[in-house]
Amino acid sequence: MDGFDYVPIAALNHYAYCPHRCWRMFCIGDFVDNQYTIEGTSLHERVHTLSAENRGETYQVRSIWLKSEQYQLLGKADLIEETDGQFYPVEYKRGDKGEWENDAMQVCAQALCLEEMTQTTVSRGYVYYAASHQRQLVEIDAGLRERAIALISEIVQLFTTGKRPEAVYTPRCRGCSLYSQCLPQAKDKVRRYQEAVE
């Protein structure tokens, strides 16, 4: 992986959301803020203060680095909790409950790292959505693990080749800060225009 020793854990979220977005952010360093990214950055600035404390029966540590040699993953967890010897990650997001699986992919990647680091099985994680003040359970089951591991392989391939995935318009594009950079609908308009002139 030219220039990448490890896959950033956050890359799983971006790739699952849109491979083209992941390529823009991690391969060519293209990033533009919008309302959503600014709100997300602000939330993570508050969350990413290294601390450890007990809350009743639960031990919490914030802003801790996670790493997996097996999957070549590296990234910072917003919150890791431990209760009765069971560890689980909690990822913070700015919006309401996620509509797609990309947030769960990020939590699963954190769980894979935690398992390797603690030599325990991590069977669940959570996504905390700030807008609703709710935690959404993420079951780290066999199916999610398989999809996350397959995604890691695809990202390694992307980082190794640098080959740009096609920009495909989906409803997810509406909130993407990079929409004006990739213009996913433009290619179809250009193709229709070319077909009309030929």
JSON list of C-alpha atoms in Angstrom, two decimals:
[
{"chain": "A", "resi": 1, "resn": "MET", "atom": "CA", "xyz": [0.00, 0.00, 0.00]},
{"chain": "A", "resi": 2, "resn": "ASP", "atom": "CA", "xyz": [2.00, 2.90, -1.31]},
{"chain": "A", "resi": 3, "resn": "GLY", "atom": "CA", "xyz": [2.21, 5.38, 1.59]},
{"chain": "A", "resi": 4, "resn": "PHE", "atom": "CA", "xyz": [-0.15, 3.34, 3.81]},
{"chain": "A", "resi": 5, "resn": "ASP", "atom": "CA", "xyz": [1.18, 0.94, 6.41]},
{"chain": "A", "resi": 6, "resn": "TYR", "atom": "CA", "xyz": [-2.27, 0.57, 7.96]},
{"chain": "A", "resi": 7, "resn": "VAL", "atom": "CA", "xyz": [-5.83, 1.11, 6.82]},
{"chain": "A", "resi": 8, "resn": "PRO", "atom": "CA", "xyz": [-7.41, 3.94, 8.83]},
{"chain": "A", "resi": 9, "resn": "ILE", "atom": "CA", "xyz": [-10.42, 2.54, 10.68]},
{"chain": "A", "resi": 10, "resn": "ALA", "atom": "CA", "xyz": [-12.49, 5.52, 9.48]},
{"chain": "A", "resi": 11, "resn": "ALA", "atom": "CA", "xyz": [-11.81, 4.46, 5.88]},
{"chain": "A", "resi": 12, "resn": "LEU", "atom": "CA", "xyz": [-14.24, 1.55, 6.33]},
{"chain": "A", "resi": 13, "resn": "ASN", "atom": "CA", "xyz": [-17.01, 4.03, 7.08]},
{"chain": "A", "resi": 14, "resn": "HIS", "atom": "CA", "xyz": [-16.18, 6.20, 4.07]},
{"chain": "A", "resi": 15, "resn": "TYR", "atom": "CA", "xyz": [-15.73, 3.26, 1.68]},
{"chain": "A", "resi": 16, "resn": "ALA", "atom": "CA", "xyz": [-18.97, 1.59, 2.76]},
{"chain": "A", "resi": 17, "resn": "TYR", "atom": "CA", "xyz": [-20.72, 4.93, 2.27]},
{"chain": "A", "resi": 18, "resn": "CYS", "atom": "CA", "xyz": [-19.13, 5.54, -1.16]},
{"chain": "A", "resi": 19, "resn": "PRO", "atom": "CA", "xyz": [-15.93, 4.04, -2.63]},
{"chain": "A", "resi": 20, "resn": "HIS", "atom": "CA", "xyz": [-15.42, 7.15, -4.76]},
{"chain": "A", "resi": 21, "resn": "ARG", "atom": "CA", "xyz": [-15.56, 9.37, -1.65]},
{"chain": "A", "resi": 22, "resn": "CYS", "atom": "CA", "xyz": [-13.03, 7.11, 0.09]},
{"chain": "A", "resi": 23, "resn": "TRP", "atom": "CA", "xyz": [-10.70, 7.34, -2.90]},
{"chain": "A", "resi": 24, "resn": "ARG", "atom": "CA", "xyz": [-10.97, 11.14, -2.96]},
{"chain": "A", "resi": 25, "resn": "MET", "atom": "CA", "xyz": [-10.27, 11.48, 0.75]},
{"chain": "A", "resi": 26, "resn": "PHE", "atom": "CA", "xyz": [-7.53, 8.90, 1.28]},
{"chain": "A", "resi": 27, "resn": "CYS", "atom": "CA", "xyz": [-5.86, 8.55, -2.13]},
{"chain": "A", "resi": 28, "resn": "ILE", "atom": "CA", "xyz": [-5.79, 12.13, -3.40]},
{"chain": "A", "resi": 29, "resn": "GLY", "atom": "CA", "xyz": [-6.37, 14.06, -0.17]},
{"chain": "A", "resi": 30, "resn": "ASP", "atom": "CA", "xyz": [-9.51, 15.81, -1.43]},
{"chain": "A", "resi": 31, "resn": "PHE", "atom": "CA", "xyz": [-11.78, 17.01, 1.34]},
{"chain": "A", "resi": 32, "resn": "VAL", "atom": "CA", "xyz": [-14.28, 19.84, 1.68]},
{"chain": "A", "resi": 33, "resn": "ASP", "atom": "CA", "xyz": [-16.21, 20.76, 4.80]},
{"chain": "A", "resi": 34, "resn": "ASN", "atom": "CA", "xyz": [-19.95, 21.27, 4.88]},
{"chain": "A", "resi": 35, "resn": "GLN", "atom": "CA", "xyz": [-22.44, 21.74, 7.72]},
{"chain": "A", "resi": 36, "resn": "TYR", "atom": "CA", "xyz": [-22.39, 18.03, 8.56]},
{"chain": "A", "resi": 37, "resn": "THR", "atom": "CA", "xyz": [-18.61, 17.60, 8.60]},
{"chain": "A", "resi": 38, "resn": "ILE", "atom": "CA", "xyz": [-18.16, 20.74, 10.73]},
{"chain": "A", "resi": 39, "resn": "GLU", "atom": "CA", "xyz": [-20.75, 19.49, 13.23]},
{"chain": "A", "resi": 40, "resn": "GLY", "atom": "CA", "xyz": [-19.04, 16.08, 13.28]},
{"chain": "A", "resi": 41, "resn": "THR", "atom": "CA", "xyz": [-15.61, 17.63, 13.84]},
{"chain": "A", "resi": 42, "resn": "SER", "atom": "CA", "xyz": [-16.97, 19.73, 16.68]},
{"chain": "A", "resi": 43, "resn": "LEU", "atom": "CA", "xyz": [-18.53, 16.65, 18.30]},
{"chain": "A", "resi": 44, "resn": "HIS", "atom": "CA", "xyz": [-15.28, 14.68, 18.04]},
{"chain": "A", "resi": 45, "resn": "GLU", "atom": "CA", "xyz": [-13.23, 17.56, 19.46]},
{"chain": "A", "resi": 46, "resn": "ARG", "atom": "CA", "xyz": [-15.38, 17.33, 22.60]},
{"chain": "A", "resi": 47, "resn": "VAL", "atom": "CA", "xyz": [-15.21, 13.53, 22.70]},
{"chain": "A", "resi": 48, "resn": "HIS", "atom": "CA", "xyz": [-11.49, 13.17, 21.87]},
{"chain": "A", "resi": 49, "resn": "THR", "atom": "CA", "xyz": [-10.07, 14.16, 25.23]},
{"chain": "A", "resi": 50, "resn": "LEU", "atom": "CA", "xyz": [-8.07, 11.27, 26.64]},
{"chain": "A", "resi": 51, "resn": "SER", "atom": "CA", "xyz": [-9.66, 10.19, 29.90]},
{"chain": "A", "resi": 52, "resn": "ALA", "atom": "CA", "xyz": [-10.47, 7.09, 31.91]},
{"chain": "A", "resi": 53, "resn": "GLU", "atom": "CA", "xyz": [-13.11, 6.73, 34.60]},
{"chain": "A", "resi": 54, "resn": "ASN", "atom": "CA", "xyz": [-15.46, 4.35, 36.31]},
{"chain": "A", "resi": 55, "resn": "ARG", "atom": "CA", "xyz": [-19.19, 4.91, 35.91]},
{"chain": "A", "resi": 56, "resn": "GLY", "atom": "CA", "xyz": [-20.80, 2.47, 38.25]},
{"chain": "A", "resi": 57, "resn": "GLU", "atom": "CA", "xyz": [-19.90, -1.01, 37.01]},
{"chain": "A", "resi": 58, "resn": "THR", "atom": "CA", "xyz": [-18.61, 0.32, 33.69]},
{"chain": "A", "resi": 59, "resn": "TYR", "atom": "CA", "xyz": [-15.02, 1.39, 33.04]},
{"chain": "A", "resi": 60, "resn": "GLN", "atom": "CA", "xyz": [-14.70, 3.97, 30.26]},
{"chain": "A", "resi": 61, "resn": "VAL", "atom": "CA", "xyz": [-11.65, 5.16, 28.35]},
{"chain": "A", "resi": 62, "resn": "ARG", "atom": "CA", "xyz": [-11.93, 7.89, 25.71]},
{"chain": "A", "resi": 63, "resn": "SER", "atom": "CA", "xyz": [-9.79, 8.76, 22.74]},
{"chain": "A", "resi": 64, "resn": "ILE", "atom": "CA", "xyz": [-7.66, 5.63, 22.72]},
{"chain": "A", "resi": 65, "resn": "TRP", "atom": "CA", "xyz": [-5.71, 4.30, 19.74]},
{"chain": "A", "resi": 66, "resn": "LEU", "atom": "CA", "xyz": [-6.68, 0.89, 18.40]},
{"chain": "A", "resi": 67, "resn": "LYS", "atom": "CA", "xyz": [-4.52, -1.30, 16.17]},
{"chain": "A", "resi": 68, "resn": "SER", "atom": "CA", "xyz": [-4.71, -4.69, 14.49]},
{"chain": "A", "resi": 69, "resn": "GLU", "atom": "CA", "xyz": [-1.68, -6.33, 12.93]},
{"chain": "A", "resi": 70, "resn": "GLN", "atom": "CA", "xyz": [-3.83, -9.12, 11.49]},
{"chain": "A", "resi": 71, "resn": "TYR", "atom": "CA", "xyz": [-6.05, -6.73, 9.53]},
{"chain": "A", "resi": 72, "resn": "GLN", "atom": "CA", "xyz": [-3.55, -3.84, 9.27]},
{"chain": "A", "resi": 73, "resn": "LEU", "atom": "CA", "xyz": [-6.01, -1.43, 10.92]},
{"chain": "A", "resi": 74, "resn": "LEU", "atom": "CA", "xyz": [-5.22, 1.69, 12.92]},
{"chain": "A", "resi": 75, "resn": "GLY", "atom": "CA", "xyz": [-7.43, 4.42, 14.34]},
{"chain": "A", "resi": 76, "resn": "LYS", "atom": "CA", "xyz": [-8.67, 6.27, 17.38]},
{"chain": "A", "resi": 77, "resn": "ALA", "atom": "CA", "xyz": [-11.78, 5.09, 19.22]},
{"chain": "A", "resi": 78, "resn": "ASP", "atom": "CA", "xyz": [-14.15, 7.69, 20.63]},
{"chain": "A", "resi": 79, "resn": "LEU", "atom": "CA", "xyz": [-15.01, 5.53, 23.62]},
{"chain": "A", "resi": 80, "resn": "ILE", "atom": "CA", "xyz": [-14.23, 2.01, 24.82]},
{"chain": "A", "resi": 81, "resn": "GLU", "atom": "CA", "xyz": [-16.28, 0.58, 27.65]},
{"chain": "A", "resi": 82, "resn": "GLU", "atom": "CA", "xyz": [-15.67, -2.51, 29.75]},
{"chain": "A", "resi": 83, "resn": "THR", "atom": "CA", "xyz": [-18.24, -4.23, 31.94]},
{"chain": "A", "resi": 84, "resn": "ASP", "atom": "CA", "xyz": [-17.63, -7.61, 33.62]},
{"chain": "A", "resi": 85, "resn": "GLY", "atom": "CA", "xyz": [-14.59, -8.26, 31.43]},
{"chain": "A", "resi": 86, "resn": "GLN", "atom": "CA", "xyz": [-16.51, -7.52, 28.21]},
{"chain": "A", "resi": 87, "resn": "PHE", "atom": "CA", "xyz": [-15.12, -4.73, 26.02]},
{"chain": "A", "resi": 88, "resn": "TYR", "atom": "CA", "xyz": [-17.13, -2.83, 23.45]},
{"chain": "A", "resi": 89, "resn": "PRO", "atom": "CA", "xyz": [-16.56, 0.27, 21.29]},
{"chain": "A", "resi": 90, "resn": "VAL", "atom": "CA", "xyz": [-18.87, 3.28, 21.17]},
{"chain": "A", "resi": 91, "resn": "GLU", "atom": "CA", "xyz": [-18.56, 5.48, 18.07]},
{"chain": "A", "resi": 92, "resn": "TYR", "atom": "CA", "xyz": [-19.98, 9.01, 18.17]},
{"chain": "A", "resi": 93, "resn": "LYS", "atom": "CA", "xyz": [-21.82, 10.46, 15.16]},
{"chain": "A", "resi": 94, "resn": "ARG", "atom": "CA", "xyz": [-23.49, 13.84, 14.77]},
{"chain": "A", "resi": 95, "resn": "GLY", "atom": "CA", "xyz": [-26.80, 12.87, 13.14]},
{"chain": "A", "resi": 96, "resn": "ASP", "atom": "CA", "xyz": [-29.77, 10.65, 13.80]},
{"chain": "A", "resi": 97, "resn": "LYS", "atom": "CA", "xyz": [-29.80, 6.88, 13.46]},
{"chain": "A", "resi": 98, "resn": "GLY", "atom": "CA", "xyz": [-27.81, 5.80, 10.42]},
{"chain": "A", "resi": 99, "resn": "GLU", "atom": "CA", "xyz": [-29.71, 4.67, 7.35]},
{"chain": "A", "resi": 100, "resn": "TRP", "atom": "CA", "xyz": [-26.87, 2.58, 5.95]},
{"chain": "A", "resi": 101, "resn": "GLU", "atom": "CA", "xyz": [-24.32, 0.09, 7.26]},
{"chain": "A", "resi": 102, "resn": "ASN", "atom": "CA", "xyz": [-21.24, 2.34, 7.07]},
{"chain": "A", "resi": 103, "resn": "ASP", "atom": "CA", "xyz": [-21.28, 3.32, 10.77]},
{"chain": "A", "resi": 104, "resn": "ALA", "atom": "CA", "xyz": [-21.60, -0.34, 11.76]},
{"chain": "A", "resi": 105, "resn": "MET", "atom": "CA", "xyz": [-18.57, -1.16, 9.58]},
{"chain": "A", "resi": 106, "resn": "GLN", "atom": "CA", "xyz": [-16.47, 1.34, 11.51]},
{"chain": "A", "resi": 107, "resn": "VAL", "atom": "CA", "xyz": [-17.62, -0.13, 14.85]},
{"chain": "A", "resi": 108, "resn": "CYS", "atom": "CA", "xyz": [-16.86, -3.64, 13.59]},
{"chain": "A", "resi": 109, "resn": "ALA", "atom": "CA", "xyz": [-13.33, -2.58, 12.60]},
{"chain": "A", "resi": 110, "resn": "GLN", "atom": "CA", "xyz": [-12.84, -1.18, 16.10]},
{"chain": "A", "resi": 111, "resn": "ALA", "atom": "CA", "xyz": [-14.10, -4.47, 17.54]},
{"chain": "A", "resi": 112, "resn": "LEU", "atom": "CA", "xyz": [-11.60, -6.46, 15.44]},
{"chain": "A", "resi": 113, "resn": "CYS", "atom": "CA", "xyz": [-8.79, -4.32, 16.85]},
{"chain": "A", "resi": 114, "resn": "LEU", "atom": "CA", "xyz": [-10.11, -4.64, 20.41]},
{"chain": "A", "resi": 115, "resn": "GLU", "atom": "CA", "xyz": [-10.28, -8.42, 20.11]},
{"chain": "A", "resi": 116, "resn": "GLU", "atom": "CA", "xyz": [-6.66, -8.60, 19.04]},
{"chain": "A", "resi": 117, "resn": "MET", "atom": "CA", "xyz": [-5.49, -6.13, 21.69]},
{"chain": "A", "resi": 118, "resn": "THR", "atom": "CA", "xyz": [-7.41, -7.69, 24.61]},
{"chain": "A", "resi": 119, "resn": "GLN", "atom": "CA", "xyz": [-7.48, -11.35, 23.49]},
{"chain": "A", "resi": 120, "resn": "THR", "atom": "CA", "xyz": [-11.24, -11.39, 24.16]},
{"chain": "A", "resi": 121, "resn": "THR", "atom": "CA", "xyz": [-14.31, -11.73, 21.95]},
{"chain": "A", "resi": 122, "resn": "VAL", "atom": "CA", "xyz": [-16.16, -8.49, 21.26]},
{"chain": "A", "resi": 123, "resn": "SER", "atom": "CA", "xyz": [-19.77, -9.32, 20.47]},
{"chain": "A", "resi": 124, "resn": "ARG", "atom": "CA", "xyz": [-21.30, -5.85, 20.39]},
{"chain": "A", "resi": 125, "resn": "GLY", "atom": "CA", "xyz": [-20.63, -2.18, 19.94]},
{"chain": "A", "resi": 126, "resn": "TYR", "atom": "CA", "xyz": [-22.68, 0.98, 19.73]},
{"chain": "A", "resi": 127, "resn": "VAL", "atom": "CA", "xyz": [-23.08, 4.10, 17.64]},
{"chain": "A", "resi": 128, "resn": "TYR", "atom": "CA", "xyz": [-24.12, 7.12, 19.69]},
{"chain": "A", "resi": 129, "resn": "TYR", "atom": "CA", "xyz": [-26.08, 9.59, 17.56]},
{"chain": "A", "resi": 130, "resn": "ALA", "atom": "CA", "xyz": [-25.80, 13.08, 19.05]},
{"chain": "A", "resi": 131, "resn": "ALA", "atom": "CA", "xyz": [-28.93, 14.47, 17.37]},
{"chain": "A", "resi": 132, "resn": "SER", "atom": "CA", "xyz": [-31.17, 11.88, 19.01]},
{"chain": "A", "resi": 133, "resn": "HIS", "atom": "CA", "xyz": [-29.02, 11.28, 22.12]},
{"chain": "A", "resi": 134, "resn": "GLN", "atom": "CA", "xyz": [-29.52, 7.56, 21.46]},
{"chain": "A", "resi": 135, "resn": "ARG", "atom": "CA", "xyz": [-27.17, 4.60, 21.22]},
{"chain": "A", "resi": 136, "resn": "GLN", "atom": "CA", "xyz": [-27.77, 2.15, 18.41]},
{"chain": "A", "resi": 137, "resn": "LEU", "atom": "CA", "xyz": [-26.66, -1.41, 19.11]},
{"chain": "A", "resi": 138, "resn": "VAL", "atom": "CA", "xyz": [-24.29, -3.00, 16.58]},
{"chain": "A", "resi": 139, "resn": "GLU", "atom": "CA", "xyz": [-24.21, -6.79, 16.83]},
{"chain": "A", "resi": 140, "resn": "ILE", "atom": "CA", "xyz": [-20.71, -7.94, 15.87]},
{"chain": "A", "resi": 141, "resn": "ASP", "atom": "CA", "xyz": [-21.96, -11.17, 14.32]},
{"chain": "A", "resi": 142, "resn": "ALA", "atom": "CA", "xyz": [-20.37, -13.46, 11.74]},
{"chain": "A", "resi": 143, "resn": "GLY", "atom": "CA", "xyz": [-22.07, -11.73, 8.80]},
{"chain": "A", "resi": 144, "resn": "LEU", "atom": "CA", "xyz": [-20.92, -8.24, 9.78]},
{"chain": "A", "resi": 145, "resn": "ARG", "atom": "CA", "xyz": [-17.40, -9.52, 10.42]},
{"chain": "A", "resi": 146, "resn": "GLU", "atom": "CA", "xyz": [-17.25, -11.15, 6.97]},
{"chain": "A", "resi": 147, "resn": "ARG", "atom": "CA", "xyz": [-18.47, -7.98, 5.27]},
{"chain": "A", "resi": 148, "resn": "ALA", "atom": "CA", "xyz": [-15.99, -5.82, 7.20]},
{"chain": "A", "resi": 149, "resn": "ILE", "atom": "CA", "xyz": [-13.05, -8.12, 6.41]},
{"chain": "A", "resi": 150, "resn": "ALA", "atom": "CA", "xyz": [-14.03, -8.14, 2.71]},
{"chain": "A", "resi": 151, "resn": "LEU", "atom": "CA", "xyz": [-14.24, -4.34, 2.83]},
{"chain": "A", "resi": 152, "resn": "ILE", "atom": "CA", "xyz": [-10.75, -4.11, 4.32]},
{"chain": "A", "resi": 153, "resn": "SER", "atom": "CA", "xyz": [-9.43, -6.16, 1.37]},
{"chain": "A", "resi": 154, "resn": "GLU", "atom": "CA", "xyz": [-11.18, -3.84, -1.10]},
{"chain": "A", "resi": 155, "resn": "ILE", "atom": "CA", "xyz": [-9.71, -0.78, 0.62]},
{"chain": "A", "resi": 156, "resn": "VAL", "atom": "CA", "xyz": [-6.21, -2.28, 0.59]},
{"chain": "A", "resi": 157, "resn": "GLN", "atom": "CA", "xyz": [-6.67, -2.88, -3.16]},
{"chain": "A", "resi": 158, "resn": "LEU", "atom": "CA", "xyz": [-7.85, 0.71, -3.61]},
{"chain": "A", "resi": 159, "resn": "PHE", "atom": "CA", "xyz": [-4.89, 2.12, -1.69]},
{"chain": "A", "resi": 160, "resn": "THR", "atom": "CA", "xyz": [-2.45, -0.17, -3.51]},
{"chain": "A", "resi": 161, "resn": "THR", "atom": "CA", "xyz": [-3.62, 0.63, -7.04]},
{"chain": "A", "resi": 162, "resn": "GLY", "atom": "CA", "xyz": [-4.97, 4.14, -6.49]},
{"chain": "A", "resi": 163, "resn": "LYS", "atom": "CA", "xyz": [-7.52, 3.31, -9.20]},
{"chain": "A", "resi": 164, "resn": "ARG", "atom": "CA", "xyz": [-10.45, 5.71, -9.02]},
{"chain": "A", "resi": 165, "resn": "PRO", "atom": "CA", "xyz": [-13.84, 4.07, -8.44]},
{"chain": "A", "resi": 166, "resn": "GLU", "atom": "CA", "xyz": [-16.61, 5.45, -10.62]},
{"chain": "A", "resi": 167, "resn": "ALA", "atom": "CA", "xyz": [-18.79, 8.15, -9.06]},
{"chain": "A", "resi": 168, "resn": "VAL", "atom": "CA", "xyz": [-22.31, 6.73, -8.87]},
{"chain": "A", "resi": 169, "resn": "TYR", "atom": "CA", "xyz": [-25.26, 8.92, -7.91]},
{"chain": "A", "resi": 170, "resn": "THR", "atom": "CA", "xyz": [-27.31, 7.60, -4.97]},
{"chain": "A", "resi": 171, "resn": "PRO", "atom": "CA", "xyz": [-29.52, 9.26, -2.31]},
{"chain": "A", "resi": 172, "resn": "ARG", "atom": "CA", "xyz": [-26.39, 9.36, -0.11]},
{"chain": "A", "resi": 173, "resn": "CYS", "atom": "CA", "xyz": [-24.91, 12.02, -2.38]},
{"chain": "A", "resi": 174, "resn": "ARG", "atom": "CA", "xyz": [-27.30, 14.66, -1.04]},
{"chain": "A", "resi": 175, "resn": "GLY", "atom": "CA", "xyz": [-25.39, 15.08, 2.24]},
{"chain": "A", "resi": 176, "resn": "CYS", "atom": "CA", "xyz": [-21.88, 14.47, 0.89]},
{"chain": "A", "resi": 177, "resn": "SER", "atom": "CA", "xyz": [-19.41, 17.33, 1.29]},
{"chain": "A", "resi": 178, "resn": "LEU", "atom": "CA", "xyz": [-17.58, 16.18, -1.87]},
{"chain": "A", "resi": 179, "resn": "TYR", "atom": "CA", "xyz": [-20.63, 16.22, -4.14]},
{"chain": "A", "resi": 180, "resn": "SER", "atom": "CA", "xyz": [-19.46, 19.30, -6.06]},
{"chain": "A", "resi": 181, "resn": "GLN", "atom": "CA", "xyz": [-16.06, 17.66, -6.64]},
{"chain": "A", "resi": 182, "resn": "CYS", "atom": "CA", "xyz": [-17.27, 14.39, -8.15]},
{"chain": "A", "resi": 183, "resn": "LEU", "atom": "CA", "xyz": [-20.58, 15.53, -9.74]},
{"chain": "A", "resi": 184, "resn": "PRO", "atom": "CA", "xyz": [-21.91, 11.97, -10.06]},
{"chain": "A", "resi": 185, "resn": "GLN", "atom": "CA", "xyz": [-24.87, 13.00, -12.25]},
{"chain": "A", "resi": 186, "resn": "ALA", "atom": "CA", "xyz": [-22.70, 14.91, -14.73]},
{"chain": "A", "resi": 187, "resn": "LYS", "atom": "CA", "xyz": [-21.23, 11.80, -16.39]},
{"chain": "A", "resi": 188, "resn": "ASP", "atom": "CA", "xyz": [-24.71, 10.57, -17.36]},
{"chain": "A", "resi": 189, "resn": "LYS", "atom": "CA", "xyz": [-25.60, 13.97, -18.82]},
{"chain": "A", "resi": 190, "resn": "VAL", "atom": "CA", "xyz": [-22.33, 14.04, -20.78]},
{"chain": "A", "resi": 191, "resn": "ARG", "atom": "CA", "xyz": [-22.94, 10.49, -22.06]},
{"chain": "A", "resi": 192, "resn": "ARG", "atom": "CA", "xyz": [-26.52, 11.34, -23.15]},
{"chain": "A", "resi": 193, "resn": "TYR", "atom": "CA", "xyz": [-25.23, 14.50, -24.85]},
{"chain": "A", "resi": 194, "resn": "GLN", "atom": "CA", "xyz": [-22.51, 12.55, -26.69]},
{"chain": "A", "resi": 195, "resn": "GLU", "atom": "CA", "xyz": [-25.04, 9.94, -27.81]},
{"chain": "A", "resi": 196, "resn": "ALA", "atom": "CA", "xyz": [-27.36, 12.68, -29.05]},
{"chain": "A", "resi": 197, "resn": "VAL", "atom": "CA", "xyz": [-24.63, 14.39, -31.10]},
{"chain": "A", "resi": 198, "resn": "GLU", "atom": "CA", "xyz": [-23.36, 11.16, -32.61]}
]
